[in-house]
C-alpha positions as a Python dict, from the first residue, in 0.01 Angstrom:
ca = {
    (1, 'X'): (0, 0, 0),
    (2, 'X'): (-7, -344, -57),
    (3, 'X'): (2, -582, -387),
    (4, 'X'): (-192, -901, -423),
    (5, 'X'): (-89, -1033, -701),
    (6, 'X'): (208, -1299, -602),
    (7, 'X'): (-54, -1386, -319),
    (8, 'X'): (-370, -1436, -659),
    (9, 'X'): (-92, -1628, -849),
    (10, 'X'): (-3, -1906, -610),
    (11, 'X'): (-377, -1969, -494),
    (12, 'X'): (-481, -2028, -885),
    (13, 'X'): (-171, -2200, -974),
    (14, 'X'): (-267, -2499, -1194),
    (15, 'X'): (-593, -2476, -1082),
    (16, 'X'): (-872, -2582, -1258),
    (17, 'X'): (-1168, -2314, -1313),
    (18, 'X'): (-1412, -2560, -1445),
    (19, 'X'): (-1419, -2700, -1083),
    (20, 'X'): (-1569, -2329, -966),
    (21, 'X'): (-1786, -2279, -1265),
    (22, 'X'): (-2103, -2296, -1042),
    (23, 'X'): (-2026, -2039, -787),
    (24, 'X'): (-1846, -1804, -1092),
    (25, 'X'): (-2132, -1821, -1280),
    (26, 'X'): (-2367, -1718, -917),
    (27, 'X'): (-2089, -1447, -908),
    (28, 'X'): (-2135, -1334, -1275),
    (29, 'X'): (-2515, -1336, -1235),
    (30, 'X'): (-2448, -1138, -891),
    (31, 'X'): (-2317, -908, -1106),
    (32, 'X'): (-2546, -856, -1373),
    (33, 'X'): (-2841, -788, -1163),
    (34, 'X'): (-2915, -422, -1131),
    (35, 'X'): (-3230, -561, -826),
    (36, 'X'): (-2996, -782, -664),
    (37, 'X'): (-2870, -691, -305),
    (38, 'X'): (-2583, -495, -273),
    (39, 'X'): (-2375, -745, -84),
    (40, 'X'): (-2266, -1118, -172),
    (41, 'X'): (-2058, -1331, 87),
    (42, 'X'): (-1900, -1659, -4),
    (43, 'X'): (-1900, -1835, 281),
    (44, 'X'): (-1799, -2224, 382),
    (45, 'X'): (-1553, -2448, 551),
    (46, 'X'): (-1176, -2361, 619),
    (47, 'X'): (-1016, -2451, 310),
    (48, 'X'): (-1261, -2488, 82),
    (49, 'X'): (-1160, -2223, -185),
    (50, 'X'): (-1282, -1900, -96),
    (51, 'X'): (-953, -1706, -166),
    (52, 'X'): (-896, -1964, -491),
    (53, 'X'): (-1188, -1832, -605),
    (54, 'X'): (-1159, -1457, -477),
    (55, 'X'): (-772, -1495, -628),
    (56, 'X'): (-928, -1592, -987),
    (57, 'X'): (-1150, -1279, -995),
    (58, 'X'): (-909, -1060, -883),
    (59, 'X'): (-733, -1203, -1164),
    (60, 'X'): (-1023, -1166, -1425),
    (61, 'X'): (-1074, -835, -1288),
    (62, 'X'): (-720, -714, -1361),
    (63, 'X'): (-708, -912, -1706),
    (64, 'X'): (-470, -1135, -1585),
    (65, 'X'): (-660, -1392, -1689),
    (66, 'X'): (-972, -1493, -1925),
    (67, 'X'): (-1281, -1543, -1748),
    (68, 'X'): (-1467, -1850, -1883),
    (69, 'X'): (-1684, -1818, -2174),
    (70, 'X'): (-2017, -1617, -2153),
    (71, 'X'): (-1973, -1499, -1775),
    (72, 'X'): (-1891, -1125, -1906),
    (73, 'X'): (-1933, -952, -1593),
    (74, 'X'): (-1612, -1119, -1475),
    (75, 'X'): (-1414, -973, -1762),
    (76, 'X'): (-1175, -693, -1678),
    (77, 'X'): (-1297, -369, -1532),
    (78, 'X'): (-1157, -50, -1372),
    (79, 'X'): (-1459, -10, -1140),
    (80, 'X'): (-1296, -301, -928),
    (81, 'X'): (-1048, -309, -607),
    (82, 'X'): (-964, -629, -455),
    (83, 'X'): (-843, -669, -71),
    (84, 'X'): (-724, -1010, 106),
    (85, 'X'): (-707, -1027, 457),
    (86, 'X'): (-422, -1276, 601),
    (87, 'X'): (-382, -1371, 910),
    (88, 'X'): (-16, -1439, 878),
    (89, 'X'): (64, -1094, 782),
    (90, 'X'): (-74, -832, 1051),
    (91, 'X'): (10, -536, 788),
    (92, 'X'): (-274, -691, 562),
    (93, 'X'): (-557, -639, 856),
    (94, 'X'): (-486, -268, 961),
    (95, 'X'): (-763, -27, 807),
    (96, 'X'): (-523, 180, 685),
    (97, 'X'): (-360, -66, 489),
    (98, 'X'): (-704, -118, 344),
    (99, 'X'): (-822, 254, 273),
    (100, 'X'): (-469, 354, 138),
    (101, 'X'): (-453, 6, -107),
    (102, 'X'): (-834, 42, -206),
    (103, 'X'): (-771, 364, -317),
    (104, 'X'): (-425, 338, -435),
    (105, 'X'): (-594, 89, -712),
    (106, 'X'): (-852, 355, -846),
    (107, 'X'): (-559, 659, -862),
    (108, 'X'): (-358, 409, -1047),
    (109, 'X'): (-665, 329, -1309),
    (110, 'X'): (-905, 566, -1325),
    (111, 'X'): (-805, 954, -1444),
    (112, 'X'): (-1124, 1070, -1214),
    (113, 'X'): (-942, 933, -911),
    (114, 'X'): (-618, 1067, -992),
    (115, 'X'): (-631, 1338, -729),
    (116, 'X'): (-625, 1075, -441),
    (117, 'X'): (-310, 1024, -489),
    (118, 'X'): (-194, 1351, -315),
    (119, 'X'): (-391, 1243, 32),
    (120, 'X'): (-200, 878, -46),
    (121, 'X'): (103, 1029, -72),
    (122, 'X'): (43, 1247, 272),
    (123, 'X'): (-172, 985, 469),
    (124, 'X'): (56, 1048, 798),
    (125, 'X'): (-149, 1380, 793),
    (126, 'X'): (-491, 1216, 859),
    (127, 'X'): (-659, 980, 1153),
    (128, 'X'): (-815, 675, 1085),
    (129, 'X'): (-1147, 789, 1040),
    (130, 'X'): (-1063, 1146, 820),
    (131, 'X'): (-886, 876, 587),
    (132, 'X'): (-1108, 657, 500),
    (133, 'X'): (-1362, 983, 431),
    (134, 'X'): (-1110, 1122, 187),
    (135, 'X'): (-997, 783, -12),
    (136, 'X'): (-1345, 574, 32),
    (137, 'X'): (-1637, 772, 97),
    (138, 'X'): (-1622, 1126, -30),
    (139, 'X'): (-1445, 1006, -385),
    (140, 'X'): (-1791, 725, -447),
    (141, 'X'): (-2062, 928, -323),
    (142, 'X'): (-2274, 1174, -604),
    (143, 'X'): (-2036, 999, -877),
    (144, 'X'): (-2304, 894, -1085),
    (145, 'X'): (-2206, 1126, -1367),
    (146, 'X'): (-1885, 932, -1397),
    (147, 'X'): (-1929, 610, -1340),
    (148, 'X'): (-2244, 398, -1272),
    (149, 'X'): (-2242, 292, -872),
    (150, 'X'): (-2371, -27, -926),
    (151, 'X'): (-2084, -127, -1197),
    (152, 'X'): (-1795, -65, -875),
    (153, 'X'): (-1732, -363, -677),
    (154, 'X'): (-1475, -392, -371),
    (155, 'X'): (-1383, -735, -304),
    (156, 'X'): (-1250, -847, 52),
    (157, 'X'): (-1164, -1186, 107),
    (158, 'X'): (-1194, -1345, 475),
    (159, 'X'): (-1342, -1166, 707),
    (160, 'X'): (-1259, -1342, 1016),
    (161, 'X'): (-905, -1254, 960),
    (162, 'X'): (-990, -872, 958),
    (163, 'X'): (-1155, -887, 1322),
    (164, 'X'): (-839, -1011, 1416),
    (165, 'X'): (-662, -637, 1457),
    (166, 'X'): (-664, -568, 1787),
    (167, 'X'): (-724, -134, 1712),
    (168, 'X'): (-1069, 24, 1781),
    (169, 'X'): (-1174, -4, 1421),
    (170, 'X'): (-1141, -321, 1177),
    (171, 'X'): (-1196, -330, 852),
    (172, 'X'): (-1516, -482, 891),
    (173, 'X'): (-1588, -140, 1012),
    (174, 'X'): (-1500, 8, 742),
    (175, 'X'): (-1701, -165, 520),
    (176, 'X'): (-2010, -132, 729),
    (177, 'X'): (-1991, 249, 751),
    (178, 'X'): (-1886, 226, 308),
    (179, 'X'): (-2247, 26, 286),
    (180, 'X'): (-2408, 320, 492),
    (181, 'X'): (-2274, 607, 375),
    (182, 'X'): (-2175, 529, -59),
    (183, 'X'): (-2485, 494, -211),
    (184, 'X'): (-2556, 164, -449),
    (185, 'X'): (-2125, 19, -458),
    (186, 'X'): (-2126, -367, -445),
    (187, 'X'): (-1921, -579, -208),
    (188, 'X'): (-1815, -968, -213),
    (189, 'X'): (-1696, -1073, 78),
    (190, 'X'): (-1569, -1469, 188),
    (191, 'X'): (-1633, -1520, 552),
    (192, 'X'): (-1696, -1840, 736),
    (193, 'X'): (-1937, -1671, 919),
    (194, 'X'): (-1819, -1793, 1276),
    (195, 'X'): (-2017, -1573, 1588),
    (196, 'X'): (-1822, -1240, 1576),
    (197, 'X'): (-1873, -1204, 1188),
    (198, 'X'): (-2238, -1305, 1217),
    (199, 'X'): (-2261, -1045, 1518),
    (200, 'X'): (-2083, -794, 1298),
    (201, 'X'): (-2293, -838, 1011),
    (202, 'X'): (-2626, -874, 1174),
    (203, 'X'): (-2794, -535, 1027),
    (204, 'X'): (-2710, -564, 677),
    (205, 'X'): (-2898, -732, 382),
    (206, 'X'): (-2695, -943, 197),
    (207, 'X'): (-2701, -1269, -88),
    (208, 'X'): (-2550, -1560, 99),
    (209, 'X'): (-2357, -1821, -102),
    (210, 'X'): (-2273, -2120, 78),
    (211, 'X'): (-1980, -2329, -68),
    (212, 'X'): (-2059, -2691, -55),
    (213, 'X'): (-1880, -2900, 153),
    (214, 'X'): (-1578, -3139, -25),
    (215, 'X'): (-1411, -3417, 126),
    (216, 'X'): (-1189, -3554, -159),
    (217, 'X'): (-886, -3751, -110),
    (218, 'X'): (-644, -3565, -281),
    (219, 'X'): (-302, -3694, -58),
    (220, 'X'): (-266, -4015, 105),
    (221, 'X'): (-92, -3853, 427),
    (222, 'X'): (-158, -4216, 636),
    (223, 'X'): (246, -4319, 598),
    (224, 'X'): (373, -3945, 742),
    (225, 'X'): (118, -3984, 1053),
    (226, 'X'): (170, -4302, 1125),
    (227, 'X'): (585, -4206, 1132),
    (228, 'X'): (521, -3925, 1357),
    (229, 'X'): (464, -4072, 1684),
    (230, 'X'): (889, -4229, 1621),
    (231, 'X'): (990, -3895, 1423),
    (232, 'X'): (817, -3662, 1705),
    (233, 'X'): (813, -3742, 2044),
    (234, 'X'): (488, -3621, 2198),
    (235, 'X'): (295, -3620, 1875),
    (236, 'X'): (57, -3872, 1988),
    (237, 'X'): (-86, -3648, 2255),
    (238, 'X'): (-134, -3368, 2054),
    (239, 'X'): (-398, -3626, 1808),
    (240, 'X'): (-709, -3555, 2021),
    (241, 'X'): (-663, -3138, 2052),
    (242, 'X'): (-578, -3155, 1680),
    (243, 'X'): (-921, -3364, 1672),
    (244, 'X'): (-1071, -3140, 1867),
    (245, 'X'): (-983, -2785, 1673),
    (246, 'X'): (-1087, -2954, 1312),
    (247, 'X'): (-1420, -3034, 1453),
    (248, 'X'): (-1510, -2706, 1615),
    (249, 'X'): (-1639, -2448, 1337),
    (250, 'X'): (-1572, -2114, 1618),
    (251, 'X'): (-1245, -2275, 1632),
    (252, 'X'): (-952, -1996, 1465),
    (253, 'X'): (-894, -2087, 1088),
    (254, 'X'): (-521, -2107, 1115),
    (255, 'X'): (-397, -2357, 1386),
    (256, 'X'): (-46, -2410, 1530),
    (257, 'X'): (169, -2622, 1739),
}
């Protein structure tokens, strides 16, 4: 079962929300349409803020923090669970990671979920696939009684990242078979929508928001790169693949040398 929150905290860290107000208020409207489609993906450039802004709902959605005036459907809510895929921690993209921490959040909030706990608590007992039927299917489907389906929203951030575990099932695949199986639950997703994710994706109906590109000069890093070709021997070869992976949008999100 894992925890978010130091992850939410450094991504929002001095930020400054009236920067996102656009695509929060898209969200909040999202939200507040019963008609709208069940599905809303954030999508755009490496490193344009997709997990900021994913980390500053989570954080509205656990009252961590005030949303911005008027955009009510942000404020907190227990018919919420928040996920974030990294690619830098392989524990964060197994399925059962996912089923065990989705659910772990209801138990923990919501007295009509309390009984998942026991299945949490004995999840060595159960396959992949008998899992996520206990904790994320069986739990949301007829619950209308209890809780409006249209008011629960899963959030997942980067997709791409979660295609990355190398089992038989991802966690894309669990989503997919949550969308056909749990009648009228909401999901916003981030992707950047390279080939595998579009492939993945191809049979659902879903709101597209497209995060416009930035190119602001925030750092002048001209000094350190011009040093690097003394400091690092070599460096000045590596310049054109660099080049070459910042240009290419199938290119993996997280680089190294």
């Amino acid at each position: 079962i894992l925890d978010f929150t130091s992850l939410n905290d450094r991504y929002t860290s001095g930020i400054q929300e009236n920067a996102h107000i656009r695509v929060l208020t898209a969200i909040s409207y999202w939200l507040n349409t019963t008609d709208a489609e069940r599905t809303l993906i954030l999508t755009g450039q490496p490193g344009i803020g997709k997990t900021t802004i994913t980390s500053l709902i989570a954080q509205y959605f656990r009252g961590d923090r005030q949303p911005p005036n008027d955009l009510y459907a942000l404020a907190p809510t227990s018919t919420s669970a928040v996920y974030f895929c990294q690619p830098s921690r392989p524990e964060t993209l197994d399925p059962r990671s996912f089923a065990l921490t989705i659910a772990s959040q209801w138990a923990n909030r919501d007295s009509h979920f309390a009984h998942l706990q026991s299945t949490i608590d004995n999840h060595e007992q159960h396959e992949l696939d008998d899992l996520v039927e206990q904790l994320l299917i069986r739990p949301f489907t007829n619950i209308d009684e209890l809780i409006y389906p249209g008011s629960i929203v899963f959030l997942v951030d980067d997709l791409e990242a979660a295609l990355q575990h190398p089992g038989e099932t991802n966690i894309v695949d669990v989503i997919l078979r949550m969308l056909r199986e749990v009648y009228g639950v909401r999901f916003l997703l981030t992707a950047q929508m390279q080939t595998a994710v579009r492939s993945k994706l191809a049979d659902i109906e879903a709101h597209i928001y497209q995060l416009p590109p930035h190119f602001t000069l925030i750092f002048n890093f001209a000094p350190a790169i011009n040093a690097m070709p003394e400091a690092l021997p070599g460096f000045s070869e590596l310049l054109p693949e660099i080049d070459q992976w910042l240009a290419n949008p199938e290119a993996p999100q997280h680089g190294g040398i």
